[in-house]
Short mmCIF file of C-alpha atoms in Angstrom, two decimals:
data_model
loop_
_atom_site.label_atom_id
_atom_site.label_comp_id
_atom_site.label_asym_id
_atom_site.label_seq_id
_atom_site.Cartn_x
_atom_site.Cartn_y
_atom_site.Cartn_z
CA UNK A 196 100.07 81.56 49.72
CA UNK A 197 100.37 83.94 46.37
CA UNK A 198 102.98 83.96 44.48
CA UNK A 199 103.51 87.18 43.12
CA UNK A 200 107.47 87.79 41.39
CA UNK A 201 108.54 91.57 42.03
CA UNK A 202 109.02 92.89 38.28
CA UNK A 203 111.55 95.14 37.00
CA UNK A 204 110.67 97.54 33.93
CA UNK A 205 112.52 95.30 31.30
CA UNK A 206 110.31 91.77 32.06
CA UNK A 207 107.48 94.02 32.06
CA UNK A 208 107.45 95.94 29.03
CA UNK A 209 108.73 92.80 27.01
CA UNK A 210 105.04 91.72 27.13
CA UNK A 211 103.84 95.44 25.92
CA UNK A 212 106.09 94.87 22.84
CA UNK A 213 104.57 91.85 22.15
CA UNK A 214 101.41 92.81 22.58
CA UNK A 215 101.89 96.35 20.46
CA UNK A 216 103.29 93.56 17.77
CA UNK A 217 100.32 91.29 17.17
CA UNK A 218 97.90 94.22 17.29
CA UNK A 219 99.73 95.84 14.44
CA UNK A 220 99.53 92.89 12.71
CA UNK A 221 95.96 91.37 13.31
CA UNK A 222 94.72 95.00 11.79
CA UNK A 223 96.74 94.01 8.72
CA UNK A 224 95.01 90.98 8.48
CA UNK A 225 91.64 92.27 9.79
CA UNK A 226 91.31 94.75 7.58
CA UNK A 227 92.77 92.72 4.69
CA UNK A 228 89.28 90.48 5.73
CA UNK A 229 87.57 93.61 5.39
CA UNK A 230 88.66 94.49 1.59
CA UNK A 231 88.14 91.04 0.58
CA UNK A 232 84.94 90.35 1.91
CA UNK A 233 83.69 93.84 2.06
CA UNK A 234 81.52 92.69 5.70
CA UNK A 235 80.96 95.13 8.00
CA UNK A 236 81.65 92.98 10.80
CA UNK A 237 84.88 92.08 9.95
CA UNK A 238 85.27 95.92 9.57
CA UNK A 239 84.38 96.00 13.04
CA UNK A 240 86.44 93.28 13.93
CA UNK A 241 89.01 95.19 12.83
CA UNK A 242 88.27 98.22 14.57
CA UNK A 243 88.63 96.54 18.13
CA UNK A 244 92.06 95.17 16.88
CA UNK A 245 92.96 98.94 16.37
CA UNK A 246 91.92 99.87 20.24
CA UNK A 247 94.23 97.09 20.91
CA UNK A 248 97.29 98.95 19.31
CA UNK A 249 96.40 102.31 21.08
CA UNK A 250 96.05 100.55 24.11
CA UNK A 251 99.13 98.20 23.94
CA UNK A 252 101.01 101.63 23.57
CA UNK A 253 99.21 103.22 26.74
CA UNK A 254 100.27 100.34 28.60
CA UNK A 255 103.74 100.35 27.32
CA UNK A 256 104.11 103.75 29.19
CA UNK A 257 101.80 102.81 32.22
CA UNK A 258 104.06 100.05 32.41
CA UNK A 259 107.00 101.97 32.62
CA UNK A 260 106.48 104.25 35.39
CA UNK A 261 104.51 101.49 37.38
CA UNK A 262 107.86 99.73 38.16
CA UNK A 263 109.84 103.08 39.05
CA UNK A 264 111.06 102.93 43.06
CA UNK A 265 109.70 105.37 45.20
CA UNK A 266 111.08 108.39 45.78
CA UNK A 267 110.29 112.21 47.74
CA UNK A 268 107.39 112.92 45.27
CA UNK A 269 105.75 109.71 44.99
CA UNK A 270 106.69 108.17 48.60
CA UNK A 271 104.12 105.10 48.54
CA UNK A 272 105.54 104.24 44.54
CA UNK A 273 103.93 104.74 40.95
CA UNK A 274 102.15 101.41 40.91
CA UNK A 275 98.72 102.89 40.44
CA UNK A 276 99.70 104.40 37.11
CA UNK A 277 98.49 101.12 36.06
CA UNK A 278 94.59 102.19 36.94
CA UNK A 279 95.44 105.23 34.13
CA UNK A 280 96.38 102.18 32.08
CA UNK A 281 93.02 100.22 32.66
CA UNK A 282 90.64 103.04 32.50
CA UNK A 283 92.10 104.40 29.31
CA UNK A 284 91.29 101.21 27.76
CA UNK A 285 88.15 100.92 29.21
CA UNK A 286 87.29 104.36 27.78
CA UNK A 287 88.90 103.19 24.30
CA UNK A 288 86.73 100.08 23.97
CA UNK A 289 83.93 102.14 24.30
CA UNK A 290 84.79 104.40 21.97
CA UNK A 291 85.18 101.24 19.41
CA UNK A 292 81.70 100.35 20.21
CA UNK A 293 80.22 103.62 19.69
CA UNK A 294 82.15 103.60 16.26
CA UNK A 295 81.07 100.07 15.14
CA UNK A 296 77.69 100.99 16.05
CA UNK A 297 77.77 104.23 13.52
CA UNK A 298 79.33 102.29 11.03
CA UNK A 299 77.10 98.99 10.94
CA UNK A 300 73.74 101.05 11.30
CA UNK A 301 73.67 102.43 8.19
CA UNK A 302 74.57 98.64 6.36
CA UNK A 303 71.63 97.26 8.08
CA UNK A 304 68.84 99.01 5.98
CA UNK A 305 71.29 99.09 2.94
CA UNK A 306 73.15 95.86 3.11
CA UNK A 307 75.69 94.74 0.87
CA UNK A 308 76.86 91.84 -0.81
CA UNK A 309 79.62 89.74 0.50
CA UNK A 310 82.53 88.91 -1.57
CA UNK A 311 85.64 86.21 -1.26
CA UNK A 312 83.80 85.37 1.38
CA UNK A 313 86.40 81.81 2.42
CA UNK A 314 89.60 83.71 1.87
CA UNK A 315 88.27 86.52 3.97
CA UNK A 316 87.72 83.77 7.00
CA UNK A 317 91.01 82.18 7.02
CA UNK A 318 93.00 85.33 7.47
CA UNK A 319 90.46 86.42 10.15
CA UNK A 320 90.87 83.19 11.70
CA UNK A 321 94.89 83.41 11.46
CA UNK A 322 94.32 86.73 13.42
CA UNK A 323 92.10 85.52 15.87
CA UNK A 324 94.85 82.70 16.93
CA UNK A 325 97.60 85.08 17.08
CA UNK A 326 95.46 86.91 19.35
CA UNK A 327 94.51 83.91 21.46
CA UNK A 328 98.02 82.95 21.77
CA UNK A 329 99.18 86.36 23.02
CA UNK A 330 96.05 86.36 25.23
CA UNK A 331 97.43 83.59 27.20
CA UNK A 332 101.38 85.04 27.63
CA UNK A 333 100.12 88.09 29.28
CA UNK A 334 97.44 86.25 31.54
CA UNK A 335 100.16 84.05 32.57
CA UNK A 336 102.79 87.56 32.99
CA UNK A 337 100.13 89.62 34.65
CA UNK A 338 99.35 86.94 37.03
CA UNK A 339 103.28 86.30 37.82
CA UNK A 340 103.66 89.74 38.35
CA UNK A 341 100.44 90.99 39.94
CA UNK A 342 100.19 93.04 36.99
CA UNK A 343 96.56 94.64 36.40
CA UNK A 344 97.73 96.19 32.81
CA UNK A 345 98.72 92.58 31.47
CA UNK A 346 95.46 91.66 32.97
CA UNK A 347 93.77 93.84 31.51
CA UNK A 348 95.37 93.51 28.31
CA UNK A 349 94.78 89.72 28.13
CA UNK A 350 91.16 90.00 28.82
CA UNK A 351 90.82 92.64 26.04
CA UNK A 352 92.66 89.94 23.55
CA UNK A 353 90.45 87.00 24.97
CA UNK A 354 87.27 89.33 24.10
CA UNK A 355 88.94 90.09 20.68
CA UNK A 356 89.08 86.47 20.12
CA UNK A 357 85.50 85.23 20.81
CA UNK A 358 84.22 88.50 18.77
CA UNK A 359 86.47 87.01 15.59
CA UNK A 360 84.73 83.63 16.31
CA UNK A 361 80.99 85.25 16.60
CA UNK A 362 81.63 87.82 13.71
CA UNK A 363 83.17 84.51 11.50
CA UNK A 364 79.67 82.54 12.38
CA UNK A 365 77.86 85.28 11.36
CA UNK A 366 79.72 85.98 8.35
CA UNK A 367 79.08 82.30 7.08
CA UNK A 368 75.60 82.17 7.85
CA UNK A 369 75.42 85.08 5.40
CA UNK A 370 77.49 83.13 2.87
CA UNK A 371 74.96 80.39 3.07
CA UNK A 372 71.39 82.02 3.52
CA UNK A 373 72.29 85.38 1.49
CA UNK A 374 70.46 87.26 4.28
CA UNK A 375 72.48 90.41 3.92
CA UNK A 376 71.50 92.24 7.33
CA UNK A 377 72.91 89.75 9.62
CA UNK A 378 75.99 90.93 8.72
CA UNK A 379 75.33 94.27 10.20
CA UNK A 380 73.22 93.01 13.44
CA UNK A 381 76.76 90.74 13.75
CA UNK A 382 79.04 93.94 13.91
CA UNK A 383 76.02 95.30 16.65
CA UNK A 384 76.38 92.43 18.70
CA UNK A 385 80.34 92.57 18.73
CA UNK A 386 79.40 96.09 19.72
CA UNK A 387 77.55 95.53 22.50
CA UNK A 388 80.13 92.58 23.75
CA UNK A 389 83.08 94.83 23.65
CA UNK A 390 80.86 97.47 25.02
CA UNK A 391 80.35 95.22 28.59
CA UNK A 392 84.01 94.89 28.87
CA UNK A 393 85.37 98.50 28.69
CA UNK A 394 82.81 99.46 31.31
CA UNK A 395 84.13 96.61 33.60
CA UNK A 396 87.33 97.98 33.03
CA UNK A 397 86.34 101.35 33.77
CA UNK A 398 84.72 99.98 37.03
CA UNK A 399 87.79 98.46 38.04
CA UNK A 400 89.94 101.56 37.62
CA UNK A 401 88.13 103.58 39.29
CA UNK A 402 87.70 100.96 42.41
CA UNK A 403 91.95 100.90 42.41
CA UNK A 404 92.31 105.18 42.19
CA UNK A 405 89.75 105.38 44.79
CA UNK A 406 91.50 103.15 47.18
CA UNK A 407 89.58 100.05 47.51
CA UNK A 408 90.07 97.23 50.07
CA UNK A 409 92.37 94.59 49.40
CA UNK A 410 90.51 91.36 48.12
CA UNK A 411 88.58 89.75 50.94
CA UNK A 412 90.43 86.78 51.14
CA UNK A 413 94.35 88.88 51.68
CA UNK A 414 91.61 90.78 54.30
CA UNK A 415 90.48 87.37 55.89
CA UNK A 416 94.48 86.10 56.16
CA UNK A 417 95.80 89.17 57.87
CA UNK A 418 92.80 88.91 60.81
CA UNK A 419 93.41 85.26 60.95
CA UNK A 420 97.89 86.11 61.28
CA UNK A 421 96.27 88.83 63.76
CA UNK A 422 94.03 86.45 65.78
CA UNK A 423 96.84 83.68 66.10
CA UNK A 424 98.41 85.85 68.71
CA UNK A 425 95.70 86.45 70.64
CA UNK A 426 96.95 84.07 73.28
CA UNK A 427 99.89 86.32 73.94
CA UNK A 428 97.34 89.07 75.57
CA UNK A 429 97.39 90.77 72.13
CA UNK A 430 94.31 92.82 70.54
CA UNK A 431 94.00 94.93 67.74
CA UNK A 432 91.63 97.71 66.37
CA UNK A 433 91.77 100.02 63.04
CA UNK A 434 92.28 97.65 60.50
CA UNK A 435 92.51 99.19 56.98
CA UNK A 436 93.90 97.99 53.79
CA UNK A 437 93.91 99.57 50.46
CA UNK A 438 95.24 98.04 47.18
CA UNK A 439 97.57 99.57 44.59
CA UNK A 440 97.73 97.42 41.78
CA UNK A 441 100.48 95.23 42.02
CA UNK A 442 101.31 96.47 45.98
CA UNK A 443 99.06 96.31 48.56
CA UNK A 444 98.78 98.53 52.16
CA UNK A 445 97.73 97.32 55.56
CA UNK A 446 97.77 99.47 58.75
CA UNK A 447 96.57 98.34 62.25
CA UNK A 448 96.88 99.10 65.73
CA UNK A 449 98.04 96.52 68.44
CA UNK A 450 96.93 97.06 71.89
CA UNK A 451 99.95 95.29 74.37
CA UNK A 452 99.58 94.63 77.45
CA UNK A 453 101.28 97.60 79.14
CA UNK A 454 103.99 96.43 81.46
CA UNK A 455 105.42 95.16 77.81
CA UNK A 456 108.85 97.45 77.31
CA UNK A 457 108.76 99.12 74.22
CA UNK A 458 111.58 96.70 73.10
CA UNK A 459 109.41 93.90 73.33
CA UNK A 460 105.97 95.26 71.65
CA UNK A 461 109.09 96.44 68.87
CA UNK A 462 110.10 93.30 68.37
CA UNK A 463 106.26 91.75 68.13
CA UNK A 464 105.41 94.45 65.62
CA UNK A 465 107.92 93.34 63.51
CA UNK A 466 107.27 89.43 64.10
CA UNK A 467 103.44 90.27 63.04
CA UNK A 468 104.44 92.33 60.02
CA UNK A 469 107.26 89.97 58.19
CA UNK A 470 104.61 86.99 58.46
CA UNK A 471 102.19 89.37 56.97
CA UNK A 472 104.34 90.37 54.28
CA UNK A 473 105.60 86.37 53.78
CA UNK A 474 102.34 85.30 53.72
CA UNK A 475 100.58 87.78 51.03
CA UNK A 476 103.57 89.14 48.95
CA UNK A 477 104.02 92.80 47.71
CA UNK A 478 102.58 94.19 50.70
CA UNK A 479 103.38 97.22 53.04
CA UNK A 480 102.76 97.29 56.38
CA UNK A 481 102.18 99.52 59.12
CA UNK A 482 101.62 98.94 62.92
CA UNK A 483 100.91 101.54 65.64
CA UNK A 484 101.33 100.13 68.79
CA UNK A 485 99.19 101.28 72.07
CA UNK A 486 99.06 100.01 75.56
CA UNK A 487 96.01 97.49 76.13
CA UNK A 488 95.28 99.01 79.72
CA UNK A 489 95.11 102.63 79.00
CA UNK A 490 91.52 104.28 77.87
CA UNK A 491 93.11 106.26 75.05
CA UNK A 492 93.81 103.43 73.27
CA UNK A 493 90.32 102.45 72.56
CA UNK A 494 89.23 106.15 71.65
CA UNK A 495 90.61 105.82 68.04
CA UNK A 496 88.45 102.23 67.44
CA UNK A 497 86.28 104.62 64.88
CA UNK A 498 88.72 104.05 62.13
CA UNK A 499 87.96 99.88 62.61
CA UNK A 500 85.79 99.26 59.44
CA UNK A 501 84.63 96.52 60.89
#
């Protein structure tokens, strides 16, 4: 069984103020890399750490109104803000990639030389291991707390991290064989890395605002709660689940046998949807029921996706 904790605004936005920290200060070191070493692909480097800052702040504010309650305008909750979140940074990453790209091009048929080239790596590497470090608090918060933003926000860091360790390869092997132009094809393939991840980020946005399914194994446990009372006469049809982020949404109907009183189908709905909601957390559920005898019932089995 998950185990998701339900957030409140303060536990969440800690971890945005940490991460909006240690962006603000890898680009200090980053681009402290940069003027020492005058490499391209530590310029880039530092670039990405500055779509980390921009993003950090997005997701302060996504964040925010993710964990308001629901209310008249926004009955079902704000979690989705989140997806705003997500596909901002998706869109920011690419933007970083399309600027690396337009700054390394030009170094690549006029390269030029590197210089404090060892002082240049160990502040790169100190900012790399801040980054790792904060990679894994907000993979271990976003988890906790079904959190997509702290997700996505650790898997930007963790890509941040091994393009510091690719772009400090590449800016040693230029140290030692004085073959200028690597430094620039470095900075293209950080490009290109970074470039992979903000379009799976954009993917996954725009799979949560359009609604998708919950994950196929929540689907699979909610049939199997659904079969286990099949001995009791029970059916069901119309299945659907969408997620939200952190919340999830199941609807059904159950088809009773029809000499049931309505007291008694009541009290199964209810018995069906607590050990739905026990057994995968943060999840709303809705039951229509119908009587298994009457024709009617089964004209609505269309909206089974099934």
């Amino acid at each position: 069984m998950n185990s998701i904790e339900t957030p409140s605004s303060a536990k969440l936005t800690r971890y945005a103020w940490l991460s909006i920290g240690a962006a603000v200060l890898t680009i200090a070191l980053k681009l402290g890399a940069y003027f020492l070493t005058n490499s391209v692909s530590l310029l880039s480097d530092a670039l990405e750490s500055l779509v980390n800052l921009v993003t950090a702040i997005v997701a302060l504010i996504a964040l925010s109104v993710a964990v308001r309650p629901a209310d008249e305008e926004f009955s079902f909750g704000y979690s989705k803000a989140e997806y705003f979140s997500s596909g901002f940074e998706g869109g920011m990453i690419l933007i970083a990639a399309g600027s690396i790209f337009i700054t390394a091009l030009p170094r690549l048929f006029n390269p030029q030389p590197l210089e404090q080239v060892g002082v240049g790596l160990i502040v790169s590497t100190l900012a790399s291991l801040i980054n790792l470090g904060v990679s894994r608090v907000l993979a271990s918060a976003g988890k906790r707390y079904g959190s997509i933003t702290l997700q996505a926000d650790a898997n930007h860091l963790m890509t941040d991290v091994f393009t510091t360790a690719g772009v400090l390869v590449g800016v040693t092997l230029v140290s030692l064989t004085g073959w200028q132009r690597l430094d620039s094809l470095v900075a293209m393939l950080v490009a290109t890395n970074i470039l992979v991840t903000g379009l799976r980020l954009l993917r996954h946005a725009g799979s949560g605002l359009m609604d998708a399914s919950l994950p196929a194994q929540d689907v699979k446990r909610v049939r199997e709660i659904l079969q286990s009372y099949e001995k009791q006469g029970i059916q069901f049809h119309a299945l659907r689940t969408r997620t939200a982020a952190a919340r999830g949404f199941v609807s059904m109907h159950l088809l009773v046998p029809g000499e049931w009183s309505v007291t008694r189908a009541h009290h199964l709905a209810e018995q069906i949807e607590t050990e739905i909601r026990q057994q995968i957390p943060n999840m709303a559920v809705f039951t229509h029921v119908e009587p298994l005898d009457d024709p009617i019932s089964l004209e609505d089995g269309s909206l089974d996706r099934e």
